[in-house]
CSV table of C-alpha atoms and ligand atoms in Angstrom, one decimal:
chain,number,residue,atom,x,y,z
A,73,MET,CA,0.0,0.0,0.0
A,74,LEU,CA,1.3,3.4,-0.9
A,75,ARG,CA,0.7,5.0,2.4
A,76,ASN,CA,3.8,7.0,3.0
A,77,PRO,CA,3.8,8.4,6.6
A,78,LYS,CA,6.0,11.3,5.4
A,79,ARG,CA,3.1,12.4,3.3
A,80,PRO,CA,0.1,12.1,5.5
A,81,SER,CA,-2.1,14.4,3.4
A,82,ARG,CA,-1.8,12.1,0.3
A,83,LYS,CA,-4.9,10.1,1.0
A,84,GLN,CA,-8.0,12.2,0.7
A,85,THR,CA,-11.5,11.1,1.6
A,86,LEU,CA,-13.6,11.4,-1.5
A,87,ALA,CA,-16.7,12.7,-3.0
A,88,SER,CA,-18.4,9.5,-2.6
A,89,GLU,CA,-18.1,9.6,1.1
A,90,ARG,CA,-19.7,13.0,1.4
A,91,LYS,CA,-23.1,12.9,3.0
A,92,SER,CA,-25.4,13.7,0.2
A,93,ALA,CA,-28.5,12.6,-1.5
A,94,SER,CA,-26.4,10.8,-4.0
A,95,ALA,CA,-26.1,7.1,-4.4
A,96,ALA,CA,-22.5,7.5,-3.2
A,97,GLY,CA,-23.6,9.1,0.0
A,98,ARG,CA,-26.1,6.2,0.7
A,99,ALA,CA,-23.5,3.5,0.0
A,100,GLY,CA,-20.7,5.0,2.1
A,101,PRO,CA,-21.5,4.8,5.8
A,102,ALA,CA,-24.1,2.0,5.5
A,103,ALA,CA,-21.5,-0.4,3.9
A,104,GLY,CA,-19.2,-0.1,7.0
A,105,LYS,CA,-16.3,-1.4,4.9
A,106,LYS,CA,-13.0,0.1,4.0
A,107,PRO,CA,-13.4,2.3,1.0
A,108,ILE,CA,-11.7,1.3,-2.3
A,109,ASP,CA,-8.3,3.0,-2.6
A,110,LEU,CA,-8.0,4.8,-5.9
A,111,TYR,CA,-4.5,5.7,-7.1
A,112,TYR,CA,-5.2,8.7,-9.1
A,113,TRP,CA,-4.1,11.8,-11.0
A,114,PRO,CA,-6.7,14.0,-12.7
A,115,THR,CA,-6.4,12.9,-16.4
A,116,PRO,CA,-8.9,11.2,-18.8
A,117,ASN,CA,-7.7,7.8,-17.7
A,118,GLY,CA,-8.2,8.7,-14.0
A,119,TRP,CA,-11.6,10.1,-14.6
A,120,LYS,CA,-12.8,6.8,-16.0
A,121,ILE,CA,-12.6,5.4,-12.5
A,122,THR,CA,-13.9,8.4,-10.6
A,123,ILE,CA,-16.9,8.5,-12.9
A,124,MET,CA,-17.5,4.7,-12.5
A,125,LEU,CA,-17.1,4.9,-8.7
A,126,GLU,CA,-19.5,7.8,-8.5
A,127,GLU,CA,-22.0,6.1,-10.8
A,128,CYS,CA,-21.9,3.0,-8.7
A,129,GLY,CA,-22.1,4.8,-5.4
A,130,LEU,CA,-19.0,3.0,-4.1
A,131,PRO,CA,-17.0,4.8,-1.3
A,132,TYR,CA,-13.5,5.4,-2.3
A,133,ALA,CA,-10.4,7.1,-0.9
A,134,LEU,CA,-8.1,9.0,-3.2
A,135,ILE,CA,-4.4,8.5,-3.2
A,136,PRO,CA,-2.8,11.0,-5.5
A,137,ILE,CA,0.0,9.7,-7.7
A,138,ASN,CA,1.8,12.7,-8.9
A,139,ILE,CA,3.0,11.5,-12.2
A,140,SER,CA,4.9,14.7,-12.9
A,141,ARG,CA,7.3,14.1,-10.0
A,142,GLY,CA,7.7,10.3,-10.4
A,143,ASP,CA,5.3,8.8,-7.8
A,144,GLN,CA,4.5,6.2,-10.4
A,145,PHE,CA,7.9,4.7,-10.0
A,146,GLU,CA,7.7,4.2,-6.2
A,147,PRO,CA,8.2,0.4,-5.5
A,148,ALA,CA,5.0,0.3,-3.5
A,149,PHE,CA,3.0,1.7,-6.4
A,150,LEU,CA,4.8,-0.6,-8.9
A,151,ALA,CA,3.7,-3.6,-6.8
A,152,ILE,CA,0.1,-2.6,-7.7
A,153,SER,CA,0.7,-1.1,-11.1
A,154,PRO,CA,3.8,-2.6,-12.8
A,155,ASN,CA,3.4,-0.5,-15.9
A,156,ASN,CA,4.0,2.7,-13.9
A,157,ARG,CA,0.7,4.2,-14.9
A,158,MET,CA,-2.3,5.3,-12.9
A,159,PRO,CA,-5.2,4.6,-12.4
A,160,ALA,CA,-5.1,1.6,-10.1
A,161,ILE,CA,-7.3,0.5,-7.3
A,162,VAL,CA,-7.1,-1.6,-4.2
A,163,ASP,CA,-10.4,-3.2,-3.1
A,164,HIS,CA,-10.1,-4.4,0.5
A,165,ASP,CA,-13.3,-6.3,0.0
A,166,GLY,CA,-12.4,-8.2,-3.1
A,167,PRO,CA,-13.3,-11.7,-4.1
A,168,GLY,CA,-13.6,-14.0,-1.1
A,169,GLY,CA,-13.6,-10.8,1.1
A,170,ARG,CA,-9.9,-10.4,0.5
A,171,ARG,CA,-7.9,-7.5,-0.8
A,172,ILE,CA,-7.3,-7.3,-4.5
A,173,SER,CA,-5.3,-4.7,-6.5
A,174,ILE,CA,-6.0,-3.9,-10.2
A,175,PHE,CA,-4.3,-1.8,-12.8
A,176,GLU,CA,-5.4,-0.8,-16.3
A,177,SER,CA,-8.5,1.3,-16.5
A,178,GLY,CA,-10.4,-1.1,-18.7
A,179,ALA,CA,-9.8,-4.0,-16.3
A,180,ILE,CA,-10.8,-1.8,-13.4
A,181,LEU,CA,-14.1,-0.8,-15.1
A,182,GLN,CA,-14.9,-4.5,-15.8
A,183,TYR,CA,-14.1,-5.5,-12.3
A,184,LEU,CA,-16.3,-2.7,-10.8
A,185,GLY,CA,-19.0,-3.6,-13.3
A,186,ARG,CA,-18.9,-7.3,-12.2
A,187,LYS,CA,-18.7,-6.4,-8.5
A,188,THR,CA,-21.7,-4.1,-8.6
A,189,GLY,CA,-23.7,-5.5,-11.4
A,190,LYS,CA,-23.9,-2.0,-12.8
A,191,PHE,CA,-23.1,-0.6,-16.3
A,192,TYR,CA,-21.8,-4.0,-17.4
A,193,PRO,CA,-24.6,-6.4,-18.6
A,194,LYS,CA,-24.4,-10.0,-17.6
A,195,ASP,CA,-26.1,-11.3,-20.7
A,196,GLU,CA,-23.3,-12.6,-23.0
A,197,ARG,CA,-24.4,-10.8,-26.2
A,198,SER,CA,-24.8,-7.5,-24.5
A,199,ARG,CA,-21.5,-8.0,-22.6
A,200,VAL,CA,-19.6,-8.7,-25.8
A,201,GLU,CA,-21.0,-5.4,-27.3
A,202,VAL,CA,-19.7,-3.5,-24.2
A,203,ASP,CA,-16.3,-5.3,-24.3
A,204,GLN,CA,-15.7,-4.6,-28.0
A,205,TRP,CA,-16.2,-0.9,-27.5
A,206,LEU,CA,-14.4,-0.8,-24.2
A,207,PHE,CA,-11.4,-2.4,-25.9
A,208,TRP,CA,-11.8,0.0,-28.9
A,209,GLN,CA,-11.5,2.9,-26.5
A,210,MET,CA,-8.4,1.3,-24.8
A,211,ALA,CA,-6.7,0.7,-28.1
A,212,ASN,CA,-7.8,3.6,-30.2
A,213,LEU,CA,-9.4,6.7,-28.6
A,214,GLY,CA,-7.2,6.8,-25.5
A,215,PRO,CA,-3.7,6.1,-26.8
A,216,LYS,CA,-4.2,8.0,-30.1
A,217,ALA,CA,-5.6,11.0,-28.3
A,218,GLY,CA,-2.6,10.8,-26.0
A,219,GLU,CA,-0.1,10.8,-28.9
A,220,ALA,CA,-2.0,13.5,-30.8
A,221,ASN,CA,-1.9,15.7,-27.6
A,222,HIS,CA,1.8,14.9,-27.1
A,223,PHE,CA,2.9,15.9,-30.6
A,224,ARG,CA,0.7,18.9,-30.7
A,225,HIS,CA,1.4,20.4,-27.3
A,226,TYR,CA,4.5,18.8,-25.7
A,227,ALA,CA,7.0,17.7,-28.4
A,228,PRO,CA,10.0,20.1,-28.4
A,229,GLU,CA,9.9,20.3,-32.2
A,230,LYS,CA,6.7,20.6,-34.1
A,231,LEU,CA,6.8,17.6,-36.3
A,232,PRO,CA,4.3,18.0,-39.1
A,233,TYR,CA,4.2,14.3,-40.0
A,234,ALA,CA,3.5,13.2,-36.4
A,235,ILE,CA,0.9,16.0,-35.9
A,236,ALA,CA,-0.9,15.1,-39.1
A,237,ARG,CA,-0.7,11.3,-38.5
A,238,PHE,CA,-2.3,11.4,-35.1
A,239,GLY,CA,-4.6,14.3,-36.1
A,240,ASN,CA,-5.9,12.1,-38.9
A,241,GLU,CA,-6.3,9.2,-36.6
A,242,MET,CA,-8.4,11.2,-34.2
A,243,ASN,CA,-10.5,12.3,-37.1
A,244,ARG,CA,-11.0,8.7,-38.2
A,245,ILE,CA,-11.7,7.6,-34.7
A,246,TYR,CA,-14.4,10.2,-34.0
A,247,GLY,CA,-15.8,9.2,-37.4
A,248,VAL,CA,-16.1,5.6,-36.2
A,249,MET,CA,-17.8,6.8,-33.0
A,250,ASN,CA,-20.1,9.1,-34.9
A,251,ARG,CA,-21.3,6.3,-37.1
A,252,ARG,CA,-21.8,4.0,-34.1
A,253,LEU,CA,-23.9,6.7,-32.3
A,254,ALA,CA,-26.0,7.6,-35.4
A,255,ASP,CA,-28.7,5.1,-34.5
A,256,ARG,CA,-28.3,4.5,-30.7
A,257,GLU,CA,-28.2,6.7,-27.7
A,258,PHE,CA,-25.1,5.1,-26.1
A,259,ILE,CA,-22.1,3.3,-27.5
A,260,ALA,CA,-23.1,-0.2,-26.6
A,261,GLY,CA,-26.9,0.4,-26.5
A,262,ARG,CA,-27.5,1.2,-22.9
A,263,TYR,CA,-25.2,3.4,-20.9
A,264,SER,CA,-22.3,1.3,-19.9
A,265,ILE,CA,-18.6,1.2,-19.0
A,266,ALA,CA,-17.9,1.6,-22.7
A,267,ASP,CA,-19.4,5.1,-22.5
A,268,ILE,CA,-17.6,5.8,-19.2
A,269,ALA,CA,-14.3,4.9,-20.8
A,270,CYS,CA,-14.7,7.4,-23.6
A,271,ILE,CA,-16.0,10.4,-21.6
A,272,GLY,CA,-12.8,11.9,-20.4
A,273,TRP,CA,-11.0,12.1,-23.7
A,274,ALA,CA,-14.1,13.1,-25.7
A,275,SER,CA,-14.8,15.9,-23.2
A,276,ARG,CA,-11.4,17.3,-23.9
A,277,ALA,CA,-11.4,16.8,-27.6
A,278,GLU,CA,-12.1,20.4,-28.7
A,279,ARG,CA,-9.7,21.7,-26.0
A,280,HIS,CA,-7.1,19.4,-27.5
A,281,GLY,CA,-7.7,20.8,-30.9
A,282,HIS,CA,-9.9,18.1,-32.5
A,283,ASP,CA,-12.9,19.6,-34.3
A,284,LEU,CA,-16.1,17.8,-33.5
A,285,SER,CA,-18.3,19.9,-35.6
A,286,GLY,CA,-18.5,17.2,-38.3
A,287,PHE,CA,-19.5,14.6,-35.7
A,288,PRO,CA,-23.0,15.6,-34.5
A,289,HIS,CA,-23.8,12.2,-33.0
A,290,VAL,CA,-20.7,12.4,-30.9
A,291,ARG,CA,-21.6,15.9,-29.7
A,292,ARG,CA,-25.2,14.8,-28.8
A,293,TRP,CA,-23.8,11.8,-26.9
A,294,LEU,CA,-21.3,14.0,-25.1
A,295,GLU,CA,-24.0,16.4,-24.0
A,296,THR,CA,-26.1,13.5,-22.7
A,297,VAL,CA,-23.3,11.9,-20.7
A,298,LEU,CA,-21.9,15.2,-19.4
A,299,ALA,CA,-25.4,16.0,-18.0
A,300,ARG,CA,-25.2,13.0,-15.6
A,301,PRO,CA,-24.6,14.1,-12.0
A,302,ALA,CA,-22.1,11.3,-11.4
A,303,VAL,CA,-20.2,12.2,-14.5
A,304,LYS,CA,-20.0,15.8,-13.3
A,305,ARG,CA,-18.7,14.6,-9.9
A,306,GLY,CA,-16.2,12.2,-11.4
A,307,LEU,CA,-14.8,14.8,-13.7
A,308,SER,CA,-14.4,17.3,-10.9
A,309,VAL,CA,-12.2,15.2,-8.6
A,310,LYS,CA,-9.2,17.5,-8.3
A,311,VAL,CA,-5.8,17.2,-6.8
A,312,GLU,CA,-4.3,20.5,-5.7
A,313,ALA,CA,-0.8,19.7,-6.8
A,314,ALA,CA,-1.9,19.1,-10.3
A,315,PHE,CA,-2.6,22.8,-10.7
A,316,HIS,CA,1.1,23.6,-10.1
A,317,VAL,CA,2.6,21.3,-12.6
A,318,ASP,CA,4.8,23.1,-15.2
A,319,MET,CA,5.0,21.0,-18.3
A,320,LYS,CA,8.0,23.2,-19.4
A,321,ASP,CA,10.0,22.2,-16.4
A,322,PRO,CA,12.9,20.0,-17.6
A,323,LYS,CA,12.5,17.8,-14.5
A,324,VAL,CA,8.9,17.2,-15.2
A,325,ARG,CA,9.5,16.5,-18.9
A,326,ALA,CA,12.3,14.0,-18.0
A,327,VAL,CA,10.0,12.1,-15.6
A,328,LEU,CA,7.2,11.9,-18.2
A,329,PHE,CA,8.9,11.8,-21.5
A,330,ASP,CA,12.3,10.2,-21.1
A,331,GLN,CA,11.2,6.9,-19.7
A,332,ARG,CA,13.2,3.7,-20.5
A,333,ALA,CA,13.3,0.3,-19.1
A,334,ARG,CA,14.5,0.3,-15.5
B,449,GSH,N1,-3.7,1.9,-20.5
B,449,GSH,C1,-3.5,2.6,-19.2
B,449,GSH,C2,-3.0,4.0,-19.5
B,449,GSH,C3,-2.9,4.8,-18.3
B,449,GSH,C4,-2.0,6.0,-18.5
B,449,GSH,O1,-1.5,6.2,-19.6
B,449,GSH,N2,-1.9,6.8,-17.4
B,449,GSH,C5,-1.1,8.0,-17.5
B,449,GSH,C6,-1.8,9.2,-17.2
B,449,GSH,S1,-3.2,9.5,-18.2
B,449,GSH,C7,0.1,7.8,-16.5
B,449,GSH,O2,-0.1,7.2,-15.5
B,449,GSH,N3,1.2,8.3,-16.9
B,449,GSH,C8,2.4,8.2,-16.1
B,449,GSH,C9,3.6,8.1,-16.9
B,449,GSH,O3,3.6,8.4,-18.1
B,449,GSH,O4,4.7,7.7,-16.3
B,449,GSH,C10,-4.9,2.6,-18.6
B,449,GSH,O5,-5.9,2.8,-19.3
B,449,GSH,O6,-5.0,2.5,-17.3
C-alpha cells in the first residue's frame, strides 16, 4: 500500500463519502467497509474510474499519484501497477472478502461492473457489445488522443508528420464513434462502462484541438453523458498539486517523456 507516513495528506476522503442525497452518499456509511483505494491523477484515464465509482455509489479514498514528480515509480505503487501508470485500485473487500489490486483502467471498469452488477450487462451478447467498445477505447481513442496531444502540445519540435498522422487518426476515430452513435443513444446500446471509458477524452477533444463539428452524434452523446450528475462529480475530482505542474520544467519532462526500461 502506498501510504507514506511522510506524506500524511496524500490520502483524501472522497466525493463518494460526502453525506449527500447521491447514491454514493447512501453507500458510504451503510456499507461499514473500508473504501476502495483509488491511485489517481486528474487525467482522462483517471476520470474513467472516478466516474464509475461515482456512478456505482462506491465509497473510495483518493491516493494521488503525482506522475509529474515520479510517484508512479515508487516500488509500493509498482507492486500494484507494474506498468507505472495510474489509475489503479485496491479493493479491500475483493473476491472472497480479501484484498485485490487492479491496474489498467479497462480491467478496473470491468471489475467494478462485475462487482456491482452496474453498467456491465451479464447477458453474454450485451457484454460482448460492451467489451468490443471498451477495448476499442483502450486501443484507439485513448492512446491515439494521448499521442496527438503529445505531438501537438508537448513535443519540443513541431513535427508536421506526427501531428498530421495522429490528427488524422483522431478524425478517423471520431468518425467511427459518430457512425456508431448515429442510431443508438449510447455506444453499446444502454449506458455502460464503454461510454464511461470514452467520456474523459471526448470531453477534452475540442480543447485538445480536435474539431467535433463534423460529428453531430458524438456531440449529442457528449452532451447527454456530461449532464449525468455522477459524471460531473467524477470529472471534478481534483488534486491540488496538479494545478502547479509546469510542463515546461525539464525535470517534469524528464520524468514523463524520457522513460526507458528500469
Ligand atoms: N492503459 C492505461 C493507460 C494509463 C495512463 O497512460 N496513465 C497515464 C496518465 S493518463 C500515466 O499514469 N502516466 C504516467 C507516466 O507516463 O509515467 C490505462 O488505461 O490504465
